[in-house]
XYZ file of C-alpha atoms in Angstrom:
588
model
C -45.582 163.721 35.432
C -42.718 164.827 33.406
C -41.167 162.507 30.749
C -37.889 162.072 32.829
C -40.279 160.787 35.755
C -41.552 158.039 33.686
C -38.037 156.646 33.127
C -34.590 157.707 31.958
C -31.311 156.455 30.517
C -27.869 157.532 30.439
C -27.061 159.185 27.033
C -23.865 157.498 26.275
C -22.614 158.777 22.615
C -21.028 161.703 20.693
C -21.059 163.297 17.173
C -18.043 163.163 15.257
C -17.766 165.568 12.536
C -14.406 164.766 10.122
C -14.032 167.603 7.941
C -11.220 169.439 5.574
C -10.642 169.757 2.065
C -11.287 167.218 -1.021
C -8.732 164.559 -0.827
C -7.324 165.641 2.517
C -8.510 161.485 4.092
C -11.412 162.067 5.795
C -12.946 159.191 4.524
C -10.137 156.831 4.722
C -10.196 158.047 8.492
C -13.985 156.672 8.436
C -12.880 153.286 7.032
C -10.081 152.734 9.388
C -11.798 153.783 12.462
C -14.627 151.347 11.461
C -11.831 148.438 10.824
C -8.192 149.380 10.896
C -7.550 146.274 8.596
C -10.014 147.452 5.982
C -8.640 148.152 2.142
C -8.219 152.304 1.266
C -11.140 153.971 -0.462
C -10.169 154.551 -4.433
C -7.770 157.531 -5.414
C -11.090 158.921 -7.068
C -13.513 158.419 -4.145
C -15.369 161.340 -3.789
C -18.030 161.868 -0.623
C -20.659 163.954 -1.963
C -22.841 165.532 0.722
C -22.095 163.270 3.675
C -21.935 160.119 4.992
C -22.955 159.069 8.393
C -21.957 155.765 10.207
C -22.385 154.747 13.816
C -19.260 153.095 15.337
C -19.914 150.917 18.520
C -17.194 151.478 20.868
C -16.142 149.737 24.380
C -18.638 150.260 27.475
C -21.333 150.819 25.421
C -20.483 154.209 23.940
C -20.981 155.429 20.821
C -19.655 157.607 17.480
C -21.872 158.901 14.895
C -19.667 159.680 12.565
C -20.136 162.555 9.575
C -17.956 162.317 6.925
C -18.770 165.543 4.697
C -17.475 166.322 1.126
C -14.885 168.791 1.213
C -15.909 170.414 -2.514
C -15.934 173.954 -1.971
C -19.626 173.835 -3.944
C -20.428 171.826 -0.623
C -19.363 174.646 1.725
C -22.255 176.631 2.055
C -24.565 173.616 3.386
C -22.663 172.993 6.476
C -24.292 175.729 8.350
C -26.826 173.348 8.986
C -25.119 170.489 9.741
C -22.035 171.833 11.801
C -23.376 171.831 15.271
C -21.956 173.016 18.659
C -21.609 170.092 21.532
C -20.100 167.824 18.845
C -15.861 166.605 18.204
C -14.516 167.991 15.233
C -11.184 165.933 13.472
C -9.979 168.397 10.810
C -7.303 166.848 8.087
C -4.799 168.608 6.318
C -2.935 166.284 3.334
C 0.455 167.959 2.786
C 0.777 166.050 0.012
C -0.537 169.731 -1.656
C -1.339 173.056 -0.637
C -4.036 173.277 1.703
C -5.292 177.024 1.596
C -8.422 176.409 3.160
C -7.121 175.347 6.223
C -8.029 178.695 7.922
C -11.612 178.493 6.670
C -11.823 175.137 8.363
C -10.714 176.290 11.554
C -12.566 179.522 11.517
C -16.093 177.670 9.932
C -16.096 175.570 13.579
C -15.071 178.637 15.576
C -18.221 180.298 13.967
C -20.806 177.283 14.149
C -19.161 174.555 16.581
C -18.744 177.131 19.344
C -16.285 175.417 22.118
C -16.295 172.266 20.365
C -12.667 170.690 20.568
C -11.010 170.165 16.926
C -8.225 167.195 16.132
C -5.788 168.421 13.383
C -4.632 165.220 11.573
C -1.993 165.368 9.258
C -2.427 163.046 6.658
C 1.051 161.481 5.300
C 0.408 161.054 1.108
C 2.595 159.658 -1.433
C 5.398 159.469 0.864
C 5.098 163.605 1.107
C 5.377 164.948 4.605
C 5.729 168.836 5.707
C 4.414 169.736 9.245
C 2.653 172.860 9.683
C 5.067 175.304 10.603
C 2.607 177.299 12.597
C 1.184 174.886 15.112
C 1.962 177.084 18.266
C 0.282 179.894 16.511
C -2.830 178.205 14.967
C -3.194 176.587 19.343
C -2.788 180.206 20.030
C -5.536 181.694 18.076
C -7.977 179.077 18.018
C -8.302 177.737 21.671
C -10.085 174.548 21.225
C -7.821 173.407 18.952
C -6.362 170.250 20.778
C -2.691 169.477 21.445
C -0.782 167.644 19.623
C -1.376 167.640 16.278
C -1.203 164.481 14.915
C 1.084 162.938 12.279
C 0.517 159.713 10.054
C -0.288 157.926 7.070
C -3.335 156.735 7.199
C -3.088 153.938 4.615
C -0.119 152.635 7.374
C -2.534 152.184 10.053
C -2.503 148.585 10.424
C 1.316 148.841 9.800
C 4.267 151.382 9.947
C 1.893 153.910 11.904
C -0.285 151.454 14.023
C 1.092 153.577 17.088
C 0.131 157.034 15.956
C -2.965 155.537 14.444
C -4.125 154.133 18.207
C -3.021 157.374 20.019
C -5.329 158.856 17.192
C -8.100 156.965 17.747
C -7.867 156.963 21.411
C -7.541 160.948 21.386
C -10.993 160.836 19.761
C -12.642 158.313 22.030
C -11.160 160.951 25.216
C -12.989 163.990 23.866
C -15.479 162.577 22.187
C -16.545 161.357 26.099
C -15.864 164.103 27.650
C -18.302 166.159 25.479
C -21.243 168.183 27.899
C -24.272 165.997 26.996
C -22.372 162.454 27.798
C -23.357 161.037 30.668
C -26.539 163.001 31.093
C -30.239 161.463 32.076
C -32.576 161.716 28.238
C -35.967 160.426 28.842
C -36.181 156.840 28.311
C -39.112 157.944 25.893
C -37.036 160.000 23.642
C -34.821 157.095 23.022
C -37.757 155.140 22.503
C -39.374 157.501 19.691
C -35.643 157.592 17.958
C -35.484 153.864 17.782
C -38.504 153.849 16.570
C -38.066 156.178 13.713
C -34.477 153.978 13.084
C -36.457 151.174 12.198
C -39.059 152.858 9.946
C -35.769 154.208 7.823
C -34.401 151.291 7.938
C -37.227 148.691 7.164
C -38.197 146.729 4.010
C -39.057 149.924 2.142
C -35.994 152.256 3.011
C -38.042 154.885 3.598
C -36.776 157.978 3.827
C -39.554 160.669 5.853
C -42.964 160.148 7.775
C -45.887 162.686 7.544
C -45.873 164.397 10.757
C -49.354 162.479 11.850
C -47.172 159.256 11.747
C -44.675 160.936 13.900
C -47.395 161.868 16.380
C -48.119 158.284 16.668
C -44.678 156.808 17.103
C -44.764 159.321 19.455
C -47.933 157.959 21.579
C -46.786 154.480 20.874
C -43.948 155.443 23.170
C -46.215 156.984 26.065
C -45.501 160.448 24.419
C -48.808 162.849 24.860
C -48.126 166.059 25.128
C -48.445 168.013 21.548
C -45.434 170.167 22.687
C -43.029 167.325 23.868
C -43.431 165.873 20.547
C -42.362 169.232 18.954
C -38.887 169.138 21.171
C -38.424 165.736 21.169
C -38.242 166.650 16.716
C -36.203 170.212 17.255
C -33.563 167.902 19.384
C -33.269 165.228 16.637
C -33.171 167.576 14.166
C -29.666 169.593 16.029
C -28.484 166.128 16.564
C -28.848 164.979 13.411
C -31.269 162.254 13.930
C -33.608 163.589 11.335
C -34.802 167.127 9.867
C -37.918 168.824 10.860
C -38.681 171.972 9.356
C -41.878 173.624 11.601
C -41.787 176.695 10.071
C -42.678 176.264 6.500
C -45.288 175.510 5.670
C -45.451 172.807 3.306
C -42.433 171.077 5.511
C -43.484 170.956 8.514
C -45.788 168.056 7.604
C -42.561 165.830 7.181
C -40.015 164.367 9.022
C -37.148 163.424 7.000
C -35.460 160.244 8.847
C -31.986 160.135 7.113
C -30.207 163.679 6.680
C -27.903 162.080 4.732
C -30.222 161.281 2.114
C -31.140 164.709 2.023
C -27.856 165.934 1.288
C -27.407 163.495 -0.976
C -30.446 164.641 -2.965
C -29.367 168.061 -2.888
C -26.000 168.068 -4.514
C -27.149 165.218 -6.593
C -28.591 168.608 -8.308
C -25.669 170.576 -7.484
C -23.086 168.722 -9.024
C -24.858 167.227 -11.885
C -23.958 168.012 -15.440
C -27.286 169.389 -16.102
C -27.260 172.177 -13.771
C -23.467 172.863 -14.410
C -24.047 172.982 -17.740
C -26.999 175.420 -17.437
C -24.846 177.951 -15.649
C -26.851 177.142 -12.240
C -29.974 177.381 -14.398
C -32.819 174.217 -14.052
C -36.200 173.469 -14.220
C -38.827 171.463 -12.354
C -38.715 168.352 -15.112
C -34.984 168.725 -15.003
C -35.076 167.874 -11.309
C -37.452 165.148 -11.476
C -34.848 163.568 -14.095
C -32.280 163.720 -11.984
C -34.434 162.303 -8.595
C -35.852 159.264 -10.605
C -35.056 156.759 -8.451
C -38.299 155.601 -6.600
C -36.768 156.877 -3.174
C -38.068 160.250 -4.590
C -41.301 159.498 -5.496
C -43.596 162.168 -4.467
C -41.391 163.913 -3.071
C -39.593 166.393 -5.628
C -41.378 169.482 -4.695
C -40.297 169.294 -1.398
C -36.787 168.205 -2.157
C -36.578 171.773 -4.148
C -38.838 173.513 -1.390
C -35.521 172.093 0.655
C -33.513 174.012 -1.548
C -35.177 177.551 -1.578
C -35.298 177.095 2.300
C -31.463 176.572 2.571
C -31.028 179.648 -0.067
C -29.251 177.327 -2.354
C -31.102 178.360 -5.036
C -34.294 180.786 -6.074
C -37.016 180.794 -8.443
C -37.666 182.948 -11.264
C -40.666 184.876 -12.780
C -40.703 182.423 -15.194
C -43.079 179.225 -13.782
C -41.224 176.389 -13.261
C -37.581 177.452 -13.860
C -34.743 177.978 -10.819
C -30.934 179.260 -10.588
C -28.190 178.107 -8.169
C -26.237 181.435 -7.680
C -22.935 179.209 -7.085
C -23.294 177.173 -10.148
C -23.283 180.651 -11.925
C -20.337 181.788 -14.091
C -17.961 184.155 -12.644
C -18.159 187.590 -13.666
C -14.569 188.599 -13.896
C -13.254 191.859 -14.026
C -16.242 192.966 -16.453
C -18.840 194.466 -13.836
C -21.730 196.046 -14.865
C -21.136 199.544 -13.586
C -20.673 202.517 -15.366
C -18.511 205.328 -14.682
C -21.514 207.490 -14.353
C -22.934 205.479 -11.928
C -20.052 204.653 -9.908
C -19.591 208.921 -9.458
C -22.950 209.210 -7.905
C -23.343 205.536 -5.969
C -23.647 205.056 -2.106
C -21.104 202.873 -0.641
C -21.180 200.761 2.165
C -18.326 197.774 2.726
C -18.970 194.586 5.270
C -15.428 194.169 6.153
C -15.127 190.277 7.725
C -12.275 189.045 9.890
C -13.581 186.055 8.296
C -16.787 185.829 5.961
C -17.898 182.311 5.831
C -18.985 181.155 2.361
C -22.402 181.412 0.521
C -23.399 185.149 2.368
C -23.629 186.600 -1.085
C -25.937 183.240 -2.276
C -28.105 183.805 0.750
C -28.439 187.501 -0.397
C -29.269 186.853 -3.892
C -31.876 184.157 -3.188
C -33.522 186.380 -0.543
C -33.264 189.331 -2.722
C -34.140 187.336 -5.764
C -37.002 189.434 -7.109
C -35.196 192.677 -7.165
C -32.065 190.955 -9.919
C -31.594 192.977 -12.771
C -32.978 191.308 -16.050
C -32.148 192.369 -19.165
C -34.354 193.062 -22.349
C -33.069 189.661 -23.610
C -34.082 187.347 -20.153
C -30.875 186.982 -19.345
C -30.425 187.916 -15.187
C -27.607 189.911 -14.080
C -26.404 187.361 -10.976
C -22.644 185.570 -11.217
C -21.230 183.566 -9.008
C -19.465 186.457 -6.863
C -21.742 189.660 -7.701
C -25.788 190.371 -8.603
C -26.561 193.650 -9.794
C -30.161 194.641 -8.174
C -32.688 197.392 -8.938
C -35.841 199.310 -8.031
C -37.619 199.364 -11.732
C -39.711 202.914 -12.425
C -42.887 202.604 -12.746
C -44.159 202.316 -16.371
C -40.411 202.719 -17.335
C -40.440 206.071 -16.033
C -39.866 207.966 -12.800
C -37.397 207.150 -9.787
C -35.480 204.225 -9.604
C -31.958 202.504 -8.138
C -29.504 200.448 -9.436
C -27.306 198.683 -7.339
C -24.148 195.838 -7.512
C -23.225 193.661 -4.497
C -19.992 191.743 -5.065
C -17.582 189.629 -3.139
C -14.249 191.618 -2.955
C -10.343 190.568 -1.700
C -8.630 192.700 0.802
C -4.769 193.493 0.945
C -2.945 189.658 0.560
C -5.556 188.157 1.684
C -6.195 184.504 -0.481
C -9.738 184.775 0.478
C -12.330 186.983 -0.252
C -13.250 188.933 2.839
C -15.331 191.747 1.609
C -18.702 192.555 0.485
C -18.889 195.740 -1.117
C -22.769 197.489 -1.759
C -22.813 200.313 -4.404
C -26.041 202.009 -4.707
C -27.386 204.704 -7.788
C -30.073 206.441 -8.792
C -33.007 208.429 -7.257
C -34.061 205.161 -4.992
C -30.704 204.677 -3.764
C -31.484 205.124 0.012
C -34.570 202.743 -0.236
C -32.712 200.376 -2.150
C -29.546 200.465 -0.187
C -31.392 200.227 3.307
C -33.031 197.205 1.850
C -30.048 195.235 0.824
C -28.455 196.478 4.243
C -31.487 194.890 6.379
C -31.404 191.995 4.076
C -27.557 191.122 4.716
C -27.794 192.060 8.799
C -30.851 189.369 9.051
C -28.603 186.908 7.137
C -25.579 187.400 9.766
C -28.521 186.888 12.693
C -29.940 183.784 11.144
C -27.200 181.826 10.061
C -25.977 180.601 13.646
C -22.705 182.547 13.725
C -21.038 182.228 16.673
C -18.527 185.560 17.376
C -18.849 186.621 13.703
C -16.408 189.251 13.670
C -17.652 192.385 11.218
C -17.447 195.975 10.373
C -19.991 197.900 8.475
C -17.836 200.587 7.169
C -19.115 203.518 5.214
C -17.449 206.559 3.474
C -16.359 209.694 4.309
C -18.086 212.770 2.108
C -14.951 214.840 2.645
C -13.446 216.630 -0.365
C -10.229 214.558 -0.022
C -12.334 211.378 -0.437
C -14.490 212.286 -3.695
C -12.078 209.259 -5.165
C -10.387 207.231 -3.040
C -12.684 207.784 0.343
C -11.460 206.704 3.968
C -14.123 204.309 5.635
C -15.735 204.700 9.249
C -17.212 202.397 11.180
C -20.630 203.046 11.447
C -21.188 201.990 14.601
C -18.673 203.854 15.796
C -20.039 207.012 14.224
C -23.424 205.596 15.999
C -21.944 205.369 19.148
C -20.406 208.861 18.942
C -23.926 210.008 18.033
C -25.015 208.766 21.177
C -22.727 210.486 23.010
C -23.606 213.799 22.114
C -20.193 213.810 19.799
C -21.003 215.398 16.430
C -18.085 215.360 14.730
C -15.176 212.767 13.546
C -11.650 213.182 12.292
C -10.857 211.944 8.564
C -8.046 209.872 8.432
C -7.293 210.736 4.846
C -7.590 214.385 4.959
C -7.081 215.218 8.544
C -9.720 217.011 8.637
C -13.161 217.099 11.251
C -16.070 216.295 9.537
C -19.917 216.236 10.619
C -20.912 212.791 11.478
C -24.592 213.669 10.883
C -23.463 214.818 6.803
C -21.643 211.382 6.293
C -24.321 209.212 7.250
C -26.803 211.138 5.603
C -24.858 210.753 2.356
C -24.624 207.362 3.011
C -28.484 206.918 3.249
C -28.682 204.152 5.942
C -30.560 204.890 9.361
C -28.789 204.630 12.700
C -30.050 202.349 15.078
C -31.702 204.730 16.972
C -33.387 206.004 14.064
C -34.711 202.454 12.661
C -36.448 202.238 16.895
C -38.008 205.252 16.191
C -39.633 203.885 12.790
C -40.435 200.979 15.242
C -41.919 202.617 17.693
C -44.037 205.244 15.472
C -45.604 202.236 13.796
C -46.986 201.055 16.989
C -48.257 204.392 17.430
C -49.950 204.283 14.060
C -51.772 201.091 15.483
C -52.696 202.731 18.860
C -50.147 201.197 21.090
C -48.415 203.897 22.451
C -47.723 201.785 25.660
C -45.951 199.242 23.311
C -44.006 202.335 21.621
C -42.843 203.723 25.272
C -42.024 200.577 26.427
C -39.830 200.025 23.274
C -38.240 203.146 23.751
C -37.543 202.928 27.519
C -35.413 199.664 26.865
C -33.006 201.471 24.283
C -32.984 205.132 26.961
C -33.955 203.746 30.462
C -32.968 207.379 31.913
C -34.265 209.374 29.343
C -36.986 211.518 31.145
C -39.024 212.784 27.941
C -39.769 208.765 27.719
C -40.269 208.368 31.426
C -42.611 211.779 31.656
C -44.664 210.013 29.127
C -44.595 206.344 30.426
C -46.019 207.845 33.616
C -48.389 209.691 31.845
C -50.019 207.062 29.847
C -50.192 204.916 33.587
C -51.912 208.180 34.827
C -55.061 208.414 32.258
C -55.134 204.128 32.297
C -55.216 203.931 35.887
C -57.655 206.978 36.126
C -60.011 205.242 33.909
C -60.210 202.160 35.566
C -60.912 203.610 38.864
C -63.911 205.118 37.143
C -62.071 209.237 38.215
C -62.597 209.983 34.127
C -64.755 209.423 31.786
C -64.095 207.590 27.775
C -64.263 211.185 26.270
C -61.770 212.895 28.923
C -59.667 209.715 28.308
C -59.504 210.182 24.702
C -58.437 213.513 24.716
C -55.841 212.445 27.402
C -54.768 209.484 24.437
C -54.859 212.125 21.797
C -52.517 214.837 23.578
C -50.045 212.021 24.761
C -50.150 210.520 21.104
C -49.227 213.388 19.564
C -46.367 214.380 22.171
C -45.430 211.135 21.376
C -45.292 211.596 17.913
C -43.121 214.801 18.522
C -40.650 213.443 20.889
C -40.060 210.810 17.991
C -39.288 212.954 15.095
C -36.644 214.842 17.705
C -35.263 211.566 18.575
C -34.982 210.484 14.935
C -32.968 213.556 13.893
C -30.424 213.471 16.864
């Protein structure tokens, strides 16, 4: 019997995420929604992390609302908590420039997906400019809701009552007509949430069960089935009912039952004078200074083991010590790069139509063990740049050097660049690792649409200085078919594909499935290799002469028509045309 079979109820509430800049009234939007008649949060009021309320509404619907800080420190944590299927209310206060309007609109494009965004502008100090670009902004961003809408917020309950109502019905209207309102949830799934709502919010306030206690709340509600339990956490965790972490290993035994006491313990690090102070730089005692409270009793190693999962920060050779990369000074126009090295270094350029924040922090942590350190300790990482390397052995032999840094483009106010210069006998190894490094963190950071180029340079005379960039997957794709060479548009001149990628040093794609599939072969699973290659060259007939060959000798053993030692000399000669067809592959 499935769980919907043993009852269901009719999920009747929304997620309301309020979100722009520092200042901009997101939580006097909270206050007001919760009781129009309610005073104005202080001048100074600052959310840090978020803050979550629930907001009963008529017909027994309701808003969970998430009011997150709009510090720019706080930026990089919202890839967890911005969800798709949700309302977004984004506030502008004209009352001063608001430059990171764009990122707001683009961050929900990326992670909210078609979620419909409110733009409120927020009247202040008696200072009002509308956006002069509304029909553009509806334009480019589709789920961007018309109107915009116009008021003072701390006028709700007064001069602006009206536009204040129309306000709050607009979110009420979209916040219904989200995808998952009105759908049947098992009745037991609302039972296991209520019943981890009243653990967090019992006598002791606690703040996470061990996952055995989970289990049981789970049971308690008629909940058997090991794997229901696991989706019944993985949905509360995207809706922000709690935070379960089943691949790690130390936090998967915990369910945390308030994510906004997480965040709250988080930048409770990140913004405390301690860690500012440090340059980014703390250590284990350090942290259990600033968690004293006895809400955090037992649980500062996981609190930091929070951290290092989220990439907010890494740890260091030395035991017990940690850096935030964004709490890390910047390193101005003094980079680390030598003339000599910047004649000989491999270039390749990640060229973003929009490049969310914290992609260079989630490179640094991930690459953490490769940052340069100098003779004196001191680690060559900034808040917009980390210089890596690949150390000779002993101190002598081959090694790399490379810098990774955030860079501006044309007029742009944001930076929308990350350049990757490689030296030094390594380079290729080192460059192809920073490469695979920064591709995994677009893949695994939810990005919906994100829109970039891997560009690398041309190895024409005319660009020994000033090179003109490709797209490599455009060169790829000529590759592919059959082209071999590629006009300069600096020069003018044709130029072999085959010589600019080589001097570039990273492998095509069809080169990295051919690494794939040889390793299979190296483990004896040449059917896994073929099978690999026939998805990325379904009419290739050197993989589908060899496909039918390896069916041949299997099905010609199992009828019993050969024998173990003709098969292995059938496995051997198909193996090693294998082999051969991948090295021609490789090079094409």
């Amino acid at each position: 019997m499935s769980e919907l079979d043993k009852g269901s109820i009719i999920l009747n509430e929304a997620k309301v995420l309020l979100v722009g800049n520092g200042r901009s009234g997101k939580t006097s939007l909270r206050v007001k929604l919760e009781n129009v008649h309610a005073p104005m949060p202080a001048e100074d009021a600052t959310t840090l992390g978020v803050d979550i309320v629930t907001l009963p509404c008529e017909r027994d619907f309701q808003l969970h609302l998430w009011d997150f800080g709009g510090q720019s420190v706080q930026y990089y944590a919202h890839q967890f908590f911005l969800t798709k299927n949700s309302l977004y209310v984004l506030l502008s206060n004209e009352a001063k420039e608001d430059r990171n309007f764009s990122y707001w609109l683009n961050i929900i494009e990326l992670l909210g997906g078609d979620s419909k965004v409110l733009v409120v502008q927020n009247e202040r100090l008696g200072h009002f400019d509308p956006i002069s670009n509304e029909a553009g902004i509806r334009e480019r961003f589709g789920n961007v809701v018309n109107p915009f809408h116009r008021l003072d917020l701390s006028k709700a309950d007064g001069d602006h009552r009206k536009a204040f109502v129309a306000l709050r019905d607009a979110i009420l209207l979209h916040a219904r007509q989200l995808p998952h309102v009105g759908t049947k949830q098992p009745k037991s799934w609302v039972d296991v949430r209520e019943a981890l709502a009243r653990v967090a919010s019992g006598n002791e306030k606690r703040q996470y069960v061990r996952w055995e206690e989970f289990e049981r709340l789970c049971r308690e509600a008629g909940v058997t089935n090991p794997l229901t339990m696991k989706d019944y956490a993985a949905l509360f965790t995207h809706l922000g009912n709690c935070l379960h972490f089943p691949g790690d290993d130390m936090l998967c035994d915990y369910v945390f039952l308030r994510p906004q006491w997480v965040m709250e313990a988080l930048y409770a690090l990140l913004h405390h004078p301690v860690v500012i102070k440090g340059q980014g730089e703390f250590t284990a005692m350090q942290a259990r200074e600033i968690w004293s409270g006895g809400e955090y009793r037992g649980m500062h190693d996981k609190l930091i083991r929070l951290l290092l999962n989220f990439h907010l920060c890494y740890r260091m050779k030395e035991e017990g010590r940690f850096v935030v990369p964004q709490r890390r000074p910047s390193v101005g126009s003094a980079y680390p790069w030598p003339e000599r090295e910047q004649a000989e270094a491999s270039v390749v350029v990640y060229d973003y139509a929009f490049m969310p924040q914290g992609l260079l922090t989630r490179l640094t942590c991930r690459l953490h063990e490769k940052i340069e350190t100098l003779p004196g300790g001191a680690q060559q990482v900034w808040k917009e740049a980390v210089v890596f390397v690949i150390s000779p052995l002993g101190g002598k032999g081959a090694g790399a050097r490379a810098l990774v840094r955030e860079a501006f483009e044309g007029d742009r106010p944001e930076a929308s660049r990350i350049e990757i210069l490689v030296a030094g006998e390594k380079r290729t190894e080192l460059l192809n690792r920073i490469v695979e490094e920064l591709d995994e963190v677009h893949e695994s950071a939810r990005y919906a649409n994100l829109r970039v180029q891997k560009l690398v340079p041309c190895c024409c005379e005319a660009c020994a200085r000033q090179p003109f960039f490709f797209d490599f997957k455009y060169l790829c794709d000529l590759l592919g078919d059959g082209e071999s060479q590629e006009r300069c548009q600096k020069s003018r001149k044709m130029v072999d594909i085959r010589a600019v990628l080589y001097h570039t040093g990273i492998p095509t794609p069809l080169k990295k499935l051919c690494d794939e599939a040889r390793a299979l072969v190296s483990d004896n699973r040449e059917r896994e290799a073929l099978d690999l290659l026939r998805k990325r060259a379904p009419d290739d007939r050197r993989v589908l002469m060899l496909l039918s060959e390896e069916r041949r000798l299997s099905d010609e053993f199992i009828m019993g028509a050969t024998g173990r030692e003709d098969l292995s000399v059938g496995e051997n000669s198909l193996r090693y045309r294998l082999l051969r067809l991948l090295d021609e592959m490789g090079r094409a």
